[in-house]
XYZ file of C-alpha atoms in Angstrom:
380
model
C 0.000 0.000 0.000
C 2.873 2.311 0.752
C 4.515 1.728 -2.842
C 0.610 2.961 -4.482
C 0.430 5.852 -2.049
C 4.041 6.940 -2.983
C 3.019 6.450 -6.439
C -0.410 8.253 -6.591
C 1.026 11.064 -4.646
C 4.599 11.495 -7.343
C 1.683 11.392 -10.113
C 0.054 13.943 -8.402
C 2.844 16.233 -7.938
C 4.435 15.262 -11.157
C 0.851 16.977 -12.535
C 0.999 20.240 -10.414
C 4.618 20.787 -11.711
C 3.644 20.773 -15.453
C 0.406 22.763 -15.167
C 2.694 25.052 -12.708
C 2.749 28.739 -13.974
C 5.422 31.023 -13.761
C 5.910 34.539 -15.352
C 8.469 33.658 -17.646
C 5.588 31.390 -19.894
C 2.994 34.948 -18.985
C 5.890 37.029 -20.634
C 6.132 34.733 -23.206
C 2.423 35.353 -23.817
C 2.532 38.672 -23.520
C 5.037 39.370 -25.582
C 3.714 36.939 -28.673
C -0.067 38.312 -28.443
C -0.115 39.504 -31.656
C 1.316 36.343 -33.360
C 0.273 33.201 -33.819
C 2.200 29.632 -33.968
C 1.001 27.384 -36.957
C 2.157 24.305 -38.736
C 2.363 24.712 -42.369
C 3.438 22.977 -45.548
C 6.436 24.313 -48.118
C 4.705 24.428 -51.621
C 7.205 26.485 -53.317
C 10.877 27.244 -52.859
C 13.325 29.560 -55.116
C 16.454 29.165 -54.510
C 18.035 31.316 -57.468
C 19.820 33.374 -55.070
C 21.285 31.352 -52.805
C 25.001 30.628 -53.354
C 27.432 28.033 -52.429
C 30.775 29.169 -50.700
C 32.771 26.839 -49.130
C 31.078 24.337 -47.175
C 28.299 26.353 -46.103
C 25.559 28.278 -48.128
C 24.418 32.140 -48.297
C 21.607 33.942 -49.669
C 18.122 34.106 -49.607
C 15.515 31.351 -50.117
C 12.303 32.362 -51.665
C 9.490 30.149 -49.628
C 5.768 29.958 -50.097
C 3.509 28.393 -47.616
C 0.441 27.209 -46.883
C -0.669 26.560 -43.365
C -1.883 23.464 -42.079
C -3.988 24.806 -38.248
C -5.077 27.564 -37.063
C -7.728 30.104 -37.968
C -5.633 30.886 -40.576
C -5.939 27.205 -42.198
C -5.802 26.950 -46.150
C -3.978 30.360 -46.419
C -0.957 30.610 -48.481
C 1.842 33.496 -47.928
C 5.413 34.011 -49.056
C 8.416 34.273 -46.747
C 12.094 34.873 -47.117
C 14.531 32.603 -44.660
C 17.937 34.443 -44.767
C 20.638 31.862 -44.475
C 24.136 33.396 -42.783
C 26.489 31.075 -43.665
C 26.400 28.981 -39.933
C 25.827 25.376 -40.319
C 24.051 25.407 -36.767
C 21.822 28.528 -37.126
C 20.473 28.232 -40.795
C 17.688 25.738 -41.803
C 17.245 25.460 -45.835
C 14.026 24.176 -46.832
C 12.734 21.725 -49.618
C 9.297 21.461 -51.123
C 7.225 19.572 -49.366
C 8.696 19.953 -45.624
C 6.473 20.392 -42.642
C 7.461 23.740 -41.067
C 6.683 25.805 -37.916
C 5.621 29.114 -39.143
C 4.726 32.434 -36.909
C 2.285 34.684 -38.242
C 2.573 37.793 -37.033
C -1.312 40.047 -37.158
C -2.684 43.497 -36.935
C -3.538 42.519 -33.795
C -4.240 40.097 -30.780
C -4.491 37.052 -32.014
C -7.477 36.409 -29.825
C -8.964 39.379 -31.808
C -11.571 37.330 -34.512
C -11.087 40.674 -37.110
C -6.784 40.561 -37.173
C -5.178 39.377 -40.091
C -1.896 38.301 -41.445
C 1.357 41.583 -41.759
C 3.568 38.490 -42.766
C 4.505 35.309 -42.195
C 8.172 33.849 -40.619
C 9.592 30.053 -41.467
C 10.814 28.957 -37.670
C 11.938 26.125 -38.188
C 11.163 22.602 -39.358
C 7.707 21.107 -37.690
C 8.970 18.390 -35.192
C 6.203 18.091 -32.727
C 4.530 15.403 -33.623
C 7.571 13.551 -34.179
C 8.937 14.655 -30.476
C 5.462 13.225 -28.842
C 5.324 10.182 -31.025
C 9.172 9.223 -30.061
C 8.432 9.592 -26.477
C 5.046 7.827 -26.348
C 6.819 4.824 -28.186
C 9.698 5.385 -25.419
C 7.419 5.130 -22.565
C 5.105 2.225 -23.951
C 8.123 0.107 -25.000
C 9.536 0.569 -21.433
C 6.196 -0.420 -19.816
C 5.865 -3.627 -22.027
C 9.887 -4.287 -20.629
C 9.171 -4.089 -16.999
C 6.037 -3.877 -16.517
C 4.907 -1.893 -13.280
C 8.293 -0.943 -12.927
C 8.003 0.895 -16.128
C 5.118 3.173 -15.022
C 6.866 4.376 -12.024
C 9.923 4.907 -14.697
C 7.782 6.839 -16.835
C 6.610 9.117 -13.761
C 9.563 9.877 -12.518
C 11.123 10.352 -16.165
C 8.488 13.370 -16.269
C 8.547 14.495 -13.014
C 12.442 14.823 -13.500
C 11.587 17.017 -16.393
C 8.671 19.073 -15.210
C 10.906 20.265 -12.065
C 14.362 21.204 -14.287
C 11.797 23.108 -16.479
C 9.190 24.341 -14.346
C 11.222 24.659 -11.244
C 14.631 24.630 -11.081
C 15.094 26.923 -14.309
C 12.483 29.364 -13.548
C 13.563 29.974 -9.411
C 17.786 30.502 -11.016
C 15.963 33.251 -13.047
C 14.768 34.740 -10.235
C 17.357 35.033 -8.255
C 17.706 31.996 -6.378
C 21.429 30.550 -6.254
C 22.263 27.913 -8.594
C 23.774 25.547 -6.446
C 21.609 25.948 -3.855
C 18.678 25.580 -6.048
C 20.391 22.815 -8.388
C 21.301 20.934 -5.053
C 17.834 20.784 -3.629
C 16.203 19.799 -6.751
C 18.955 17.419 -7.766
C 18.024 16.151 -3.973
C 14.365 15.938 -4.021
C 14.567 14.220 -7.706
C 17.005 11.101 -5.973
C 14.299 10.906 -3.206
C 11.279 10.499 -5.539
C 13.278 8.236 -8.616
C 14.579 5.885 -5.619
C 11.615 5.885 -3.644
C 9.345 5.119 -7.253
C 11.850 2.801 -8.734
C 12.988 0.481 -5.590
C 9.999 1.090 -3.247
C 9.209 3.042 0.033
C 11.140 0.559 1.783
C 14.610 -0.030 3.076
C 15.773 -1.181 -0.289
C 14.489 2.097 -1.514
C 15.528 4.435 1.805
C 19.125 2.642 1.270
C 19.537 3.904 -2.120
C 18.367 7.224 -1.512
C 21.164 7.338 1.435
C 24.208 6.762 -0.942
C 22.787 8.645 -3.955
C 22.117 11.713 -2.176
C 25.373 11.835 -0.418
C 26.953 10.724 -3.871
C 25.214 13.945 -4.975
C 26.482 16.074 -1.915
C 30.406 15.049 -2.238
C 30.110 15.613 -6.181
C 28.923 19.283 -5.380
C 31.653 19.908 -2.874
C 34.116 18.585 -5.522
C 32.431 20.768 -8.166
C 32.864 23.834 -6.144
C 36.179 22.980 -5.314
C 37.765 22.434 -8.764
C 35.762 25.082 -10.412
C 37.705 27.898 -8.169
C 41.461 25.699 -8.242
C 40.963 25.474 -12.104
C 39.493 29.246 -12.274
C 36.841 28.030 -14.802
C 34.346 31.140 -15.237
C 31.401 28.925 -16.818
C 31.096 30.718 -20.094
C 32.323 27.350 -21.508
C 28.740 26.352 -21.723
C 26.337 27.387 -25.128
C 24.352 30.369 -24.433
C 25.834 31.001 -21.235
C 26.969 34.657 -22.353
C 23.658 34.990 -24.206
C 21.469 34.817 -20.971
C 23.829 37.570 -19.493
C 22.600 39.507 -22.543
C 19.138 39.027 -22.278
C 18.076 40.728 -19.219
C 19.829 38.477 -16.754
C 22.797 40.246 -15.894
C 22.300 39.335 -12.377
C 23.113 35.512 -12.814
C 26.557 34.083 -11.757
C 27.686 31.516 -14.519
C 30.296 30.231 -12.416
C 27.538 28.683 -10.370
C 25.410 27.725 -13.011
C 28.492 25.749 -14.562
C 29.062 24.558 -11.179
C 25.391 23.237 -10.581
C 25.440 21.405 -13.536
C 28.214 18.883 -13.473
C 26.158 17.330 -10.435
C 22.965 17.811 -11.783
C 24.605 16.323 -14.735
C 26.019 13.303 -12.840
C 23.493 12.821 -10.746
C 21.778 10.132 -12.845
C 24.969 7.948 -13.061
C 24.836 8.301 -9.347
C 21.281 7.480 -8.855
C 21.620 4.590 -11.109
C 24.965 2.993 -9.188
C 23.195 3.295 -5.815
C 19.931 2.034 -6.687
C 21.365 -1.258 -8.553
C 24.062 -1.784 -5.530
C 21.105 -1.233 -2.709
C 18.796 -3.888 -4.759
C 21.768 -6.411 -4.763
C 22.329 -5.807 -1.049
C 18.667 -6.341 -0.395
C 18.854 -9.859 -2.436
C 22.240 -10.816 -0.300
C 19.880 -10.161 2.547
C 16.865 -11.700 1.731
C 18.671 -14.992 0.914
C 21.037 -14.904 3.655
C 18.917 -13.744 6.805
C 22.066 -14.666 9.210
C 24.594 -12.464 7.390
C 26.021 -10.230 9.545
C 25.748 -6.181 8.867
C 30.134 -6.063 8.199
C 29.172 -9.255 5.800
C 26.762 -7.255 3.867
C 28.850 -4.219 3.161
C 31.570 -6.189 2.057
C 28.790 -7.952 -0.385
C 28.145 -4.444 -1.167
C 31.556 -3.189 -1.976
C 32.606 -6.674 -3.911
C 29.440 -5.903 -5.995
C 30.079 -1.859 -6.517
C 34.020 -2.725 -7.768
C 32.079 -4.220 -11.364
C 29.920 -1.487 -11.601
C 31.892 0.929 -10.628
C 34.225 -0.029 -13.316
C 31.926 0.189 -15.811
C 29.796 3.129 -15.227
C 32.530 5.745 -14.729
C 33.397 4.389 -18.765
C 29.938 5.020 -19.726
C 30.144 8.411 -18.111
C 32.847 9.324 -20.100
C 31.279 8.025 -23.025
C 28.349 9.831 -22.232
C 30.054 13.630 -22.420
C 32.455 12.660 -24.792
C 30.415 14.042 -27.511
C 30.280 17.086 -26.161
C 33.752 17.963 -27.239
C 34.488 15.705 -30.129
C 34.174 18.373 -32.430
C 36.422 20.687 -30.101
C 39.451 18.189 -29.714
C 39.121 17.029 -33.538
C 39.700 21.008 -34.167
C 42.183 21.348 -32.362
C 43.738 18.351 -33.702
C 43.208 19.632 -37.449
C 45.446 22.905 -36.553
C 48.210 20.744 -34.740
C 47.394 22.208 -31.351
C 50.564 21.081 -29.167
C 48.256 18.585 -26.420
C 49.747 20.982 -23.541
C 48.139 24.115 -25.427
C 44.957 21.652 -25.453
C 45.357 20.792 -21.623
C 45.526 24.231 -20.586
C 42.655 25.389 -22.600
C 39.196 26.680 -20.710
C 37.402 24.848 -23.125
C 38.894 21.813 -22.649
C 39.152 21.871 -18.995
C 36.179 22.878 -18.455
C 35.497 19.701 -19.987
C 37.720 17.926 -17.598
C 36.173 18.918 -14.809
C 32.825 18.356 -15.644
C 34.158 14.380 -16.190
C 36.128 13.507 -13.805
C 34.139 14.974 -10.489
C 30.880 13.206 -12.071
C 33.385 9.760 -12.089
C 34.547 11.126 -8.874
C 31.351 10.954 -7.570
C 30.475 7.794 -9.197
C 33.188 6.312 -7.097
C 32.293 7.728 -3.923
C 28.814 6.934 -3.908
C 29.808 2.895 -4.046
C 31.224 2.798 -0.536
C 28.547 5.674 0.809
C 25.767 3.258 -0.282
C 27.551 -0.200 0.579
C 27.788 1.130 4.532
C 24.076 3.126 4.253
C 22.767 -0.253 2.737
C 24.475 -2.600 5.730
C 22.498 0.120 8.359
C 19.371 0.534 6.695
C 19.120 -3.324 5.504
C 20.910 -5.203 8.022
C 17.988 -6.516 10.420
C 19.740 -8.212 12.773
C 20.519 -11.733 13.013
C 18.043 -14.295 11.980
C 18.144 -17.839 11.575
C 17.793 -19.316 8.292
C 14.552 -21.562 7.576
């Protein structure tokens, strides 16, 4: 009963979070009032003017549209999409491509009389194929474990309903990013290990060594971020949100709040799968005593300790594959790479999450023999 109540009440919560308001989405609407989001359909492109230099393309492309929802269904207008000559900011569009479009009117939108100033390609339409990935995600995983899978799924969203609606939004406003990072990142262990392994001591034990996995990987994150005098402009954007009204924010601490927010999920993941393998030693030995079971614990964490700080570094390494290959190409001498912000930035960010990966074996091995341990028992 315990596991259902935990269970109704994350649903419940994992509901309030997404329907939770905040000004940033009333600003948002605000600001757009007098435009209006569609889907529409490329019918026409001209691309006459659009030239080829190097390995990148500038120009203009002549589009016309026709939009697929809205009131403004059926309609057809023309639009220009300017192309810069960045690979990662320009979109170039074929006949035929499903496209968000904004429309921007002569006024509100909720106003039945407005009509149509002109029209603006966004981007390519990839809603529907967002929704339809994850719904194939989450029933897949369901037909794979079953009730375990639901409680998966929940705590999948809830995860992302409280980095969006939460955590983001209360950094925005002031609040300090570790701080903030460190109390979601600690609220999210309690709910995934309580959902996942069960309001029980299997469950309590793997919150235990996650959350103080999660605690020493801050502290190391703080730590290395001031000895390697990494500012956190490293990370996309970063400067951008200084630029957009939010001169207020420190991006050291953002930079520092997300390696552990970032590793947290390795962590979570090593201390749930040693806790449930402590809780089998103990349910088939009964007599064990609570020094036997942490060693069972630590002999088990050595494997997977082994293997998830690889698939850590796997994990990031695409981050800066690009960077190093650069770098690389120009014949870079490897100390010039070393000493680079970039790159140890990089650093950093993957060896305190392994750091932490390896700490939270022995922090969940001796939290596991406590919480587990039930004394001795003689065997049937």
């Amino acid at each position: 009963m315990k596991n259902i109540a935990f269970t109704v009440v994350a649903l419940a919560a994992t509901i309030v979070a997404l329907l939770l308001p905040n000004r940033f989405t009333e600003n948002s609407r605000a600001m757009y009032a007098n435009s209006e989001r569609v889907r529409a359909r490329i019918t026409e492109v001209d691309n006459s003017t659009v030239k080829m230099i190097g390995p990148v393309k500038q120009g203009e492309q002549q589009l016309e549209m026709t939009v697929l929802s809205g009131k403004f269904k059926g309609r057809t207008f023309r639009s220009t999409n300017n192309l810069v000559g960045k690979i990662e900011l320009d979109k170039l569009y074929s006949a035929g491509d499903s496209v968000l479009a904004v429309l921007d009117l002569t006024g509100p939108k909720s106003d039945q009389g407005s009509d149509v100033l002109y029209a603006t390609v966004f981007d390519h339409y990839r809603t529907g194929k967002t929704v339809a990935l994850a719904l194939l995600f989450f029933g897949l995983l369901i037909l794979v474990t079953g009730s375990v899978g639901v409680k998966t799924v929940i705590s999948f969203v809830f995860t992302g309903a409280m980095i969006v609606k939460v955590l983001l939004p209360a950094m925005m406003d002031g609040a300090d990013p570790v701080i903030a990072s460190f109390a979601v990142t600690t609220a999210l262990t309690a709910a995934i290990t309580l959902l996942v392994g069960g309001v029980n001591r299997r469950g309590f034990a793997a919150f235990a060594g996650a959350a103080l996995g999660v605690l020493a990987t801050a502290v190391l994150a703080q730590l290395c971020t001031v000895a390697f005098r990494l500012h956190g402009a490293t990370r996309a954007f970063s400067e951008s949100l200084l630029y957009s009204g939010y001169a207020h924010l420190d991006i050291q601490k953002l930079f520092i709040g997300g390696i552990f927010l970032a590793s947290s999920g390795a962590v979570i993941d090593l201390a749930m799968d040693i806790a449930a393998g402590m809780s089998e030693v103990q349910e088939q030995q009964p007599q064990i005593t609570r020094r036997g079971l942490i060693a069972s614990g630590l002999s088990m964490s050595r494997f997977m300790t082994g293997t998830m700080t690889t698939t850590l570094l796997l994990a990031y390494s695409a981050e800066y594959t690009a960077m190093l290959m650069t770098f690389i190409a120009q014949s870079v001498p490897l100390e010039n790479i070393l000493n680079m912000v970039f790159v140890s930035a990089e650093v950093v960010h993957t060896l305190v999450g392994c750091f932490g990966l390896v700490l939270v074996a022995p922090f969940t091995a001796v939290a596991g023999g406590c919480i587990l341990h039930r004394g001795n028992q003689k065997t049937a």
